[in-house]
Short mmCIF file of C-alpha atoms and ligand atoms in Angstrom, two decimals:
data_model
loop_
_atom_site.label_atom_id
_atom_site.label_comp_id
_atom_site.label_asym_id
_atom_site.label_seq_id
_atom_site.Cartn_x
_atom_site.Cartn_y
_atom_site.Cartn_z
CA UNK A 193 -176.64 -88.70 161.51
CA UNK A 194 -176.92 -86.58 164.67
CA UNK A 195 -174.19 -84.19 165.73
CA UNK A 196 -171.99 -85.38 168.59
CA UNK A 197 -173.01 -83.74 171.87
CA UNK A 198 -171.05 -80.54 172.44
CA UNK A 199 -171.87 -81.01 176.12
CA UNK A 200 -169.57 -84.07 176.15
CA UNK A 201 -166.69 -82.01 174.75
CA UNK A 202 -165.71 -79.30 177.22
CA UNK A 203 -163.16 -77.79 174.82
CA UNK A 204 -165.83 -77.02 172.23
CA UNK A 205 -166.18 -73.34 171.30
CA UNK A 206 -168.14 -71.21 170.70
CA UNK A 207 -170.63 -72.07 173.41
CA UNK A 208 -174.28 -72.55 172.57
CA UNK A 209 -176.87 -71.76 175.23
CA UNK A 210 -180.48 -72.88 174.95
CA UNK A 211 -182.96 -70.24 176.17
CA UNK A 212 -186.42 -71.36 177.30
CA UNK A 213 -188.66 -68.50 178.46
CA UNK A 214 -191.38 -70.61 180.12
CA UNK A 215 -194.68 -69.28 181.52
CA UNK A 216 -196.05 -66.46 183.69
CA UNK A 217 -193.29 -63.89 184.22
CA UNK A 218 -190.85 -66.13 182.30
CA UNK A 219 -191.33 -64.32 178.95
CA UNK A 220 -190.43 -61.07 180.79
CA UNK A 221 -187.51 -62.01 183.05
CA UNK A 222 -185.88 -64.35 180.49
CA UNK A 223 -185.36 -61.66 177.78
CA UNK A 224 -184.18 -59.33 180.59
CA UNK A 225 -181.52 -61.84 181.70
CA UNK A 226 -180.61 -62.55 178.08
CA UNK A 227 -180.16 -58.83 177.40
CA UNK A 228 -177.58 -58.63 180.20
CA UNK A 229 -175.87 -61.80 179.01
CA UNK A 230 -175.74 -60.60 175.39
CA UNK A 231 -174.20 -57.35 176.57
CA UNK A 232 -171.35 -59.07 178.41
CA UNK A 233 -171.00 -61.52 175.50
CA UNK A 234 -170.53 -58.66 173.02
CA UNK A 235 -168.21 -56.56 175.16
CA UNK A 236 -165.91 -59.42 176.12
CA UNK A 237 -166.22 -61.03 172.67
CA UNK A 238 -167.12 -64.40 174.21
CA UNK A 239 -168.82 -65.54 171.00
CA UNK A 240 -171.56 -67.43 172.78
CA UNK A 241 -174.70 -68.05 170.74
CA UNK A 242 -178.20 -68.14 172.17
CA UNK A 243 -180.82 -70.49 170.78
CA UNK A 244 -184.43 -69.78 171.78
CA UNK A 245 -187.01 -72.58 171.99
CA UNK A 246 -190.54 -72.86 173.32
CA UNK A 247 -191.62 -74.80 176.40
CA UNK A 248 -194.67 -74.49 178.64
CA UNK A 249 -198.14 -73.34 177.68
CA UNK A 250 -196.96 -71.77 174.40
CA UNK A 251 -195.37 -75.06 173.35
CA UNK A 252 -198.55 -76.90 174.35
CA UNK A 253 -200.44 -74.77 171.81
CA UNK A 254 -197.86 -75.05 169.04
CA UNK A 255 -196.57 -78.61 169.62
CA UNK A 256 -199.23 -80.33 171.72
CA UNK A 257 -196.81 -80.73 174.63
CA UNK A 258 -195.22 -78.42 177.19
CA UNK A 259 -191.83 -80.06 176.55
CA UNK A 260 -191.34 -81.06 172.89
CA UNK A 261 -188.87 -83.89 172.21
CA UNK A 262 -186.87 -81.52 169.99
CA UNK A 263 -186.29 -79.26 173.00
CA UNK A 264 -185.04 -82.20 175.07
CA UNK A 265 -182.60 -82.99 172.24
CA UNK A 266 -181.51 -79.36 172.03
CA UNK A 267 -181.01 -79.27 175.80
CA UNK A 268 -178.88 -82.40 175.66
CA UNK A 269 -176.69 -80.88 172.93
CA UNK A 270 -176.43 -77.40 174.46
CA UNK A 271 -173.48 -76.23 176.53
CA UNK A 272 -175.85 -74.64 179.01
CA UNK A 273 -179.55 -73.90 179.49
CA UNK A 274 -181.45 -70.88 180.74
CA UNK A 275 -184.95 -71.82 181.87
CA UNK A 276 -187.59 -69.26 182.87
CA UNK A 277 -190.19 -70.22 185.48
CA UNK A 278 -192.98 -72.59 184.42
CA UNK A 279 -196.66 -72.85 185.47
CA UNK A 280 -196.62 -76.63 185.71
CA UNK A 281 -199.63 -76.66 188.05
CA UNK A 282 -201.74 -75.35 185.15
CA UNK A 283 -200.62 -78.07 182.74
CA UNK A 284 -202.94 -80.89 181.64
CA UNK A 285 -202.07 -84.50 182.60
CA UNK A 286 -198.99 -86.02 180.96
CA UNK A 287 -201.16 -88.05 178.57
CA UNK A 288 -202.49 -84.74 177.21
CA UNK A 289 -199.06 -83.16 176.80
CA UNK A 290 -198.44 -81.70 180.24
CA UNK A 291 -194.81 -82.34 181.25
CA UNK A 292 -193.04 -80.17 183.83
CA UNK A 293 -189.98 -78.90 181.87
CA UNK A 294 -188.12 -78.08 185.06
CA UNK A 295 -188.46 -81.50 186.69
CA UNK A 296 -188.09 -83.40 183.42
CA UNK A 297 -184.88 -81.63 182.38
CA UNK A 298 -183.39 -82.01 185.87
CA UNK A 299 -184.10 -85.73 185.68
CA UNK A 300 -183.10 -86.36 182.05
CA UNK A 301 -179.85 -84.38 182.21
CA UNK A 302 -179.12 -85.73 185.69
CA UNK A 303 -178.88 -82.23 187.19
CA UNK A 304 -178.49 -83.66 190.67
CA UNK A 305 -177.50 -80.49 192.52
CA UNK A 306 -179.52 -77.33 192.92
CA UNK A 307 -177.27 -74.55 194.22
CA UNK A 308 -179.30 -71.78 195.85
CA UNK A 309 -177.38 -68.86 197.32
CA UNK A 310 -178.98 -66.29 199.65
CA UNK A 311 -177.19 -63.20 200.90
CA UNK A 312 -178.17 -59.78 202.15
CA UNK A 313 -177.15 -56.75 200.09
CA UNK A 314 -176.39 -53.29 201.36
CA UNK A 315 -179.53 -51.28 202.14
CA UNK A 316 -182.06 -53.77 200.71
CA UNK A 317 -184.72 -54.17 203.41
CA UNK A 318 -184.71 -57.55 205.15
CA UNK A 319 -187.02 -58.84 207.91
CA UNK A 320 -183.91 -59.33 210.04
CA UNK A 321 -181.14 -56.92 210.97
CA UNK A 322 -178.08 -59.13 210.60
CA UNK A 323 -176.33 -59.56 207.26
CA UNK A 324 -175.60 -63.08 206.05
CA UNK A 325 -174.25 -65.06 203.13
CA UNK A 326 -175.12 -68.75 202.74
CA UNK A 327 -175.70 -71.31 199.99
CA UNK A 328 -178.25 -74.10 200.09
CA UNK A 329 -177.13 -77.25 198.27
CA UNK A 330 -180.32 -79.14 197.52
CA UNK A 331 -180.52 -82.66 196.12
CA UNK A 332 -182.48 -82.33 192.89
CA UNK A 333 -183.36 -85.72 191.43
CA UNK A 334 -185.10 -87.74 194.15
CA UNK A 335 -186.71 -87.04 197.57
CA UNK A 336 -190.41 -86.34 197.88
CA UNK A 337 -190.95 -85.37 194.23
CA UNK A 338 -193.53 -87.58 192.61
CA UNK A 339 -192.24 -86.86 189.10
CA UNK A 340 -188.67 -87.82 189.99
CA UNK A 341 -188.78 -90.78 192.35
CA UNK A 342 -189.84 -93.52 189.93
CA UNK A 343 -188.29 -95.08 186.82
CA UNK A 344 -191.77 -95.56 185.43
CA UNK A 345 -195.01 -93.99 186.65
CA UNK A 346 -195.41 -91.46 189.43
CA UNK A 347 -194.41 -91.59 193.09
CA UNK A 348 -197.89 -90.55 194.21
CA UNK A 349 -200.89 -92.83 193.96
CA UNK A 350 -204.40 -93.37 195.26
CA UNK A 351 -205.43 -96.93 196.17
CA UNK A 352 -208.93 -95.70 197.10
CA UNK A 353 -210.65 -92.30 196.66
CA UNK A 354 -209.96 -91.58 200.34
CA UNK A 355 -206.38 -92.81 200.55
CA UNK A 356 -203.37 -91.13 198.96
CA UNK A 357 -199.76 -92.32 199.24
CA UNK A 358 -196.53 -90.51 198.30
CA UNK A 359 -193.11 -92.14 198.08
CA UNK A 360 -189.88 -90.47 199.14
CA UNK A 361 -186.76 -91.79 197.45
CA UNK A 362 -183.31 -91.48 199.02
CA UNK A 363 -180.38 -93.38 197.50
CA UNK A 364 -176.81 -93.81 198.66
CA UNK A 365 -175.57 -92.75 195.21
CA UNK A 366 -177.67 -89.55 195.30
CA UNK A 367 -176.65 -88.80 198.88
CA UNK A 368 -172.91 -89.29 198.33
CA UNK A 369 -172.75 -87.07 195.27
CA UNK A 370 -174.79 -84.20 196.70
CA UNK A 371 -172.70 -84.37 199.88
CA UNK A 372 -169.46 -84.14 197.86
CA UNK A 373 -170.87 -81.15 195.97
CA UNK A 374 -171.59 -79.38 199.27
CA UNK A 375 -168.19 -80.12 200.83
CA UNK A 376 -166.34 -79.04 197.68
CA UNK A 377 -168.32 -75.79 197.66
CA UNK A 378 -167.55 -75.24 201.35
CA UNK A 379 -163.83 -75.46 200.52
CA UNK A 380 -164.26 -72.44 198.24
CA UNK A 381 -166.16 -70.56 200.95
CA UNK A 382 -165.99 -70.52 204.78
CA UNK A 383 -165.29 -74.24 205.24
CA UNK A 384 -168.50 -75.18 207.01
CA UNK A 385 -171.39 -77.52 206.10
CA UNK A 386 -174.68 -77.78 207.99
CA UNK A 387 -176.63 -80.92 207.05
CA UNK A 388 -180.39 -80.61 207.49
CA UNK A 389 -182.53 -83.74 207.91
CA UNK A 390 -185.41 -85.37 209.79
CA UNK A 391 -183.73 -88.64 210.71
CA UNK A 392 -185.51 -88.72 214.08
CA UNK A 393 -188.76 -89.54 212.21
CA UNK A 394 -187.61 -90.65 208.76
CA UNK A 395 -185.16 -93.05 210.38
CA UNK A 396 -184.56 -95.24 207.37
CA UNK A 397 -184.48 -92.74 204.49
CA UNK A 398 -182.88 -89.77 206.22
CA UNK A 399 -180.85 -92.27 208.22
CA UNK A 400 -179.29 -93.42 204.93
CA UNK A 401 -178.79 -89.82 203.80
CA UNK A 402 -177.01 -88.97 207.08
CA UNK A 403 -174.85 -92.08 206.99
CA UNK A 404 -173.57 -91.15 203.51
CA UNK A 405 -173.05 -87.50 204.45
CA UNK A 406 -171.04 -88.49 207.53
CA UNK A 407 -168.79 -90.73 205.41
CA UNK A 408 -168.13 -87.87 203.00
CA UNK A 409 -167.61 -85.42 205.89
CA UNK A 410 -164.87 -87.66 207.22
CA UNK A 411 -162.95 -87.16 203.95
CA UNK A 412 -163.04 -83.37 204.38
CA UNK A 413 -161.20 -82.82 207.64
CA UNK A 414 -160.66 -79.16 206.72
CA UNK A 415 -164.45 -78.53 206.61
CA UNK A 416 -166.47 -78.23 209.82
CA UNK A 417 -169.64 -80.32 209.82
CA UNK A 418 -172.78 -79.99 211.93
CA UNK A 419 -176.26 -81.54 211.71
CA UNK A 420 -179.64 -79.89 212.32
CA UNK A 421 -183.23 -81.16 212.25
CA UNK A 422 -185.31 -79.43 209.57
CA UNK A 423 -187.84 -78.03 212.07
CA UNK A 424 -185.09 -76.53 214.26
CA UNK A 425 -183.29 -75.21 211.17
CA UNK A 426 -186.29 -73.13 210.02
CA UNK A 427 -186.27 -71.41 213.43
CA UNK A 428 -182.48 -71.04 213.61
CA UNK A 429 -182.40 -69.41 210.18
CA UNK A 430 -184.86 -66.73 211.24
CA UNK A 431 -183.18 -66.22 214.61
CA UNK A 432 -179.69 -65.77 213.18
CA UNK A 433 -178.61 -66.90 209.70
CA UNK A 434 -175.05 -65.57 210.11
CA UNK A 435 -173.39 -68.81 211.29
CA UNK A 436 -174.49 -70.79 208.21
CA UNK A 437 -172.21 -71.20 205.21
CA UNK A 438 -173.17 -74.23 203.07
CA UNK A 439 -176.49 -75.88 203.96
CA UNK A 440 -176.80 -79.43 202.61
CA UNK A 441 -180.19 -81.09 202.41
CA UNK A 442 -182.63 -83.28 200.51
CA UNK A 443 -184.93 -82.09 197.74
CA UNK A 444 -188.08 -80.80 199.44
CA UNK A 445 -186.41 -79.48 202.60
CA UNK A 446 -184.04 -77.55 200.31
CA UNK A 447 -186.93 -76.10 198.33
CA UNK A 448 -188.63 -74.81 201.46
CA UNK A 449 -185.51 -73.59 203.26
CA UNK A 450 -184.32 -71.70 200.18
CA UNK A 451 -187.57 -69.70 199.95
CA UNK A 452 -187.14 -68.82 203.62
CA UNK A 453 -183.49 -67.81 203.17
CA UNK A 454 -184.35 -65.87 200.01
CA UNK A 455 -187.08 -63.93 201.78
CA UNK A 456 -184.70 -63.12 204.65
CA UNK A 457 -182.26 -61.76 202.06
CA UNK A 458 -184.87 -59.33 200.69
CA UNK A 459 -187.33 -61.27 198.55
CA UNK A 460 -187.97 -64.08 196.09
CA UNK A 461 -187.13 -61.81 193.15
CA UNK A 462 -183.48 -61.96 194.22
CA UNK A 463 -183.29 -65.76 194.33
CA UNK A 464 -180.73 -67.01 191.79
CA UNK A 465 -180.00 -70.71 191.36
CA UNK A 466 -178.12 -73.21 189.24
CA UNK A 467 -179.02 -76.84 188.55
CA UNK A 468 -175.91 -78.81 187.75
CA UNK A 469 -174.71 -82.29 186.93
CA UNK A 470 -171.49 -83.81 185.62
CA UNK A 471 -171.98 -82.56 182.04
CA UNK A 472 -174.89 -80.12 182.00
CA UNK A 473 -176.07 -77.05 183.89
CA UNK A 474 -179.28 -75.05 183.84
CA UNK A 475 -179.76 -71.52 185.16
CA UNK A 476 -183.18 -71.13 186.75
CA UNK A 477 -184.70 -68.64 189.22
CA UNK A 478 -185.61 -70.04 192.63
CA UNK A 479 -189.18 -68.78 192.40
CA UNK A 480 -192.12 -69.89 190.25
CA UNK A 481 -194.07 -68.29 187.41
CA UNK A 482 -195.79 -65.66 189.64
CA UNK A 483 -199.00 -65.39 187.55
CA UNK A 484 -200.30 -62.57 189.79
CA UNK A 485 -197.74 -60.15 188.32
CA UNK A 486 -197.26 -61.62 184.83
CA UNK A 487 -197.53 -59.33 181.80
CA UNK A 488 -197.22 -56.11 183.84
CA UNK A 489 -193.49 -55.38 183.38
CA UNK A 490 -193.04 -55.37 187.17
CA UNK A 491 -191.28 -58.72 187.80
CA UNK A 492 -187.80 -58.55 189.26
CA UNK A 493 -185.37 -60.26 186.85
CA UNK A 494 -182.49 -60.21 189.38
CA UNK A 495 -183.14 -63.88 190.14
CA UNK A 496 -182.55 -65.04 186.56
CA UNK A 497 -179.78 -62.50 185.88
CA UNK A 498 -177.95 -63.87 188.94
CA UNK A 499 -178.63 -67.43 187.76
CA UNK A 500 -176.99 -66.73 184.39
CA UNK A 501 -173.93 -65.37 186.23
CA UNK A 502 -173.80 -68.70 188.11
CA UNK A 503 -174.04 -70.57 184.80
CA UNK A 504 -171.08 -68.57 183.47
CA UNK A 505 -169.11 -69.56 186.58
CA UNK A 506 -169.88 -73.24 185.95
CA UNK A 507 -168.97 -72.93 182.24
CA UNK A 508 -165.70 -71.20 183.20
CA UNK A 509 -164.66 -74.20 185.31
CA UNK A 510 -165.83 -76.73 182.75
CA UNK A 511 -164.11 -75.06 179.82
CA UNK A 512 -161.19 -73.73 181.83
CA UNK A 513 -161.90 -70.28 180.48
CA UNK A 514 -161.26 -67.43 182.94
CA UNK A 515 -163.02 -64.98 180.59
CA UNK A 516 -166.31 -66.69 181.40
CA UNK A 517 -165.64 -66.39 185.15
CA UNK A 518 -164.83 -62.72 184.62
CA UNK A 519 -168.10 -62.27 182.71
CA UNK A 520 -170.05 -63.86 185.59
CA UNK A 521 -168.33 -61.63 188.13
CA UNK A 522 -169.10 -58.53 186.08
CA UNK A 523 -172.79 -59.45 185.93
CA UNK A 524 -172.86 -60.02 189.72
CA UNK A 525 -171.14 -56.73 190.41
CA UNK A 526 -173.41 -54.85 187.99
CA UNK A 527 -176.49 -56.40 189.63
CA UNK A 528 -175.24 -55.45 193.10
CA UNK A 529 -174.49 -51.90 191.96
CA UNK A 530 -177.94 -51.37 190.43
CA UNK A 531 -179.72 -52.93 193.41
CA UNK A 532 -178.05 -50.48 195.81
CA UNK A 533 -179.94 -47.64 194.15
CA UNK A 534 -183.53 -47.54 195.48
CA UNK A 535 -184.83 -45.60 192.46
CA UNK A 536 -183.69 -48.33 190.06
CA UNK A 537 -185.40 -51.18 191.92
CA UNK A 538 -188.48 -53.10 190.82
CA UNK A 539 -191.76 -52.79 192.83
CA UNK A 540 -191.15 -55.95 194.93
CA UNK A 541 -188.16 -54.09 196.44
CA UNK A 542 -190.06 -50.82 196.92
CA UNK A 543 -189.03 -49.15 193.64
CA UNK A 544 -191.05 -48.40 190.52
CA UNK A 545 -188.64 -49.44 187.77
CA UNK A 546 -190.02 -51.92 185.25
CA UNK A 547 -188.46 -55.28 184.32
CA UNK A 548 -187.07 -54.01 181.01
CA UNK A 549 -185.67 -50.76 182.42
CA UNK A 550 -184.07 -52.65 185.29
CA UNK A 551 -182.35 -54.98 182.80
CA UNK A 552 -181.20 -51.94 180.77
CA UNK A 553 -179.68 -50.43 183.92
CA UNK A 554 -177.81 -53.69 184.69
CA UNK A 555 -176.62 -53.93 181.08
CA UNK A 556 -175.37 -50.29 181.21
CA UNK A 557 -173.49 -51.10 184.39
CA UNK A 558 -172.02 -54.22 182.79
CA UNK A 559 -170.68 -52.02 179.95
CA UNK A 560 -169.23 -49.55 182.43
CA UNK A 561 -167.51 -52.26 184.49
CA UNK A 562 -166.18 -54.17 181.50
CA UNK A 563 -164.71 -51.22 179.61
P1 ATP B 4 -194.59 -72.01 192.30
O1 ATP B 4 -195.79 -72.71 192.88
O2 ATP B 4 -194.12 -72.62 191.03
O3 ATP B 4 -193.47 -71.79 193.28
P2 ATP B 4 -195.93 -69.42 192.58
O4 ATP B 4 -196.31 -68.41 191.55
O5 ATP B 4 -196.99 -69.96 193.43
O6 ATP B 4 -195.06 -70.55 191.84
P3 ATP B 4 -193.67 -67.95 193.26
O7 ATP B 4 -193.69 -67.41 191.90
O8 ATP B 4 -192.50 -68.76 193.65
O9 ATP B 4 -194.93 -68.78 193.58
O10 ATP B 4 -193.72 -66.71 194.22
C1 ATP B 4 -194.79 -66.29 195.04
C2 ATP B 4 -195.02 -64.80 194.86
O11 ATP B 4 -193.80 -64.05 195.02
C3 ATP B 4 -195.48 -64.45 193.46
O12 ATP B 4 -196.85 -64.68 193.34
C4 ATP B 4 -195.06 -63.02 193.31
O13 ATP B 4 -196.00 -62.14 193.88
C5 ATP B 4 -193.75 -62.97 194.11
N1 ATP B 4 -192.60 -63.12 193.19
C6 ATP B 4 -192.00 -64.26 192.81
N2 ATP B 4 -191.03 -64.03 191.95
C7 ATP B 4 -190.97 -62.70 191.76
C8 ATP B 4 -190.17 -61.83 190.96
N3 ATP B 4 -189.18 -62.28 190.17
N4 ATP B 4 -190.41 -60.51 191.01
C9 ATP B 4 -191.37 -60.02 191.80
N5 ATP B 4 -192.16 -60.77 192.57
C10 ATP B 4 -191.98 -62.10 192.55
#
């Protein structure tokens, strides 16, 4: 008999988090984020347990697949997941065991929202002079993603060797729920949503998305709503990101815009994110596996450390446990404090501190703030 899912029982304690290191810089930034999380766990006596499992190229070697079925089961049972970046472009075809753990877990656990904050921090160099603080709310389970848009098979196919077709899926269900997520988030922030689309060209699909968003917007009279075309939005963000609060958009536009916003905030190494659904959440850095810097102890773990703080915030709401929210806030504050010191930064931010030492510095700061 299998255990009942703890994820279906929000009062369950202690919490069990599944930790999947992934590929490239994943096996470096994941232990770094875990070190910080374990520190706050010990100090605040949160009694969370961390269960490691293998995905990616290591799992391909040991289990013949990059996403073993046992890991999917563990993810379903876990209270939360921490996923390092994965090199899914280097995986073999699905028939030979290559499954993108990121896309597959988002789909299987119905993690429909990808929350991607971007904000400037004091004295971290940015290509622009103005400071800003925005959050991109990206739909995560449909759009132009070939591995997500079909019940069976892939959304990309090739009728002839010289003709390739990709499908883009937009549903009313998916659009309503991501819109609600964005408007709810705006209520906790500066009460403004900017919806980004391309309905002038994708009249039917983005037309449906916009129709649903407008219906939801009408329910939130206390939240200002504006609409921008994706092409204009990329320019507006660079010109002046200050007016934006919550940016709501479809899957691929959100992926691209969040890299842009992240870079404006100082770099991809700072990009935290959370994938969430009704019953599950997965902390995951915005960036990929960065093979060019893997194995050198130079990767910036801020992205995944910040993502775990977001996961704690989600768990705090789900389990109505303010200690978890406090833990997330302490991690954020410790990260901010360490990042303000140029000598403690990793090379991507102009410093020469290694991944491990950076994580030690954040963990030390966590101890200082918590005691
Ligand atoms: P993907 O295609 O999955 O997005 P990628 O490796 O092509 O993966 P990213 O990893 O997203 O692209 O990032 C591009 C580059 O940004 C990396 O090659 C690396 O140089 C830099 N980078 C990304 N993440 C970090 C990080 N955490 N610390 C330092 N540099 C990073």
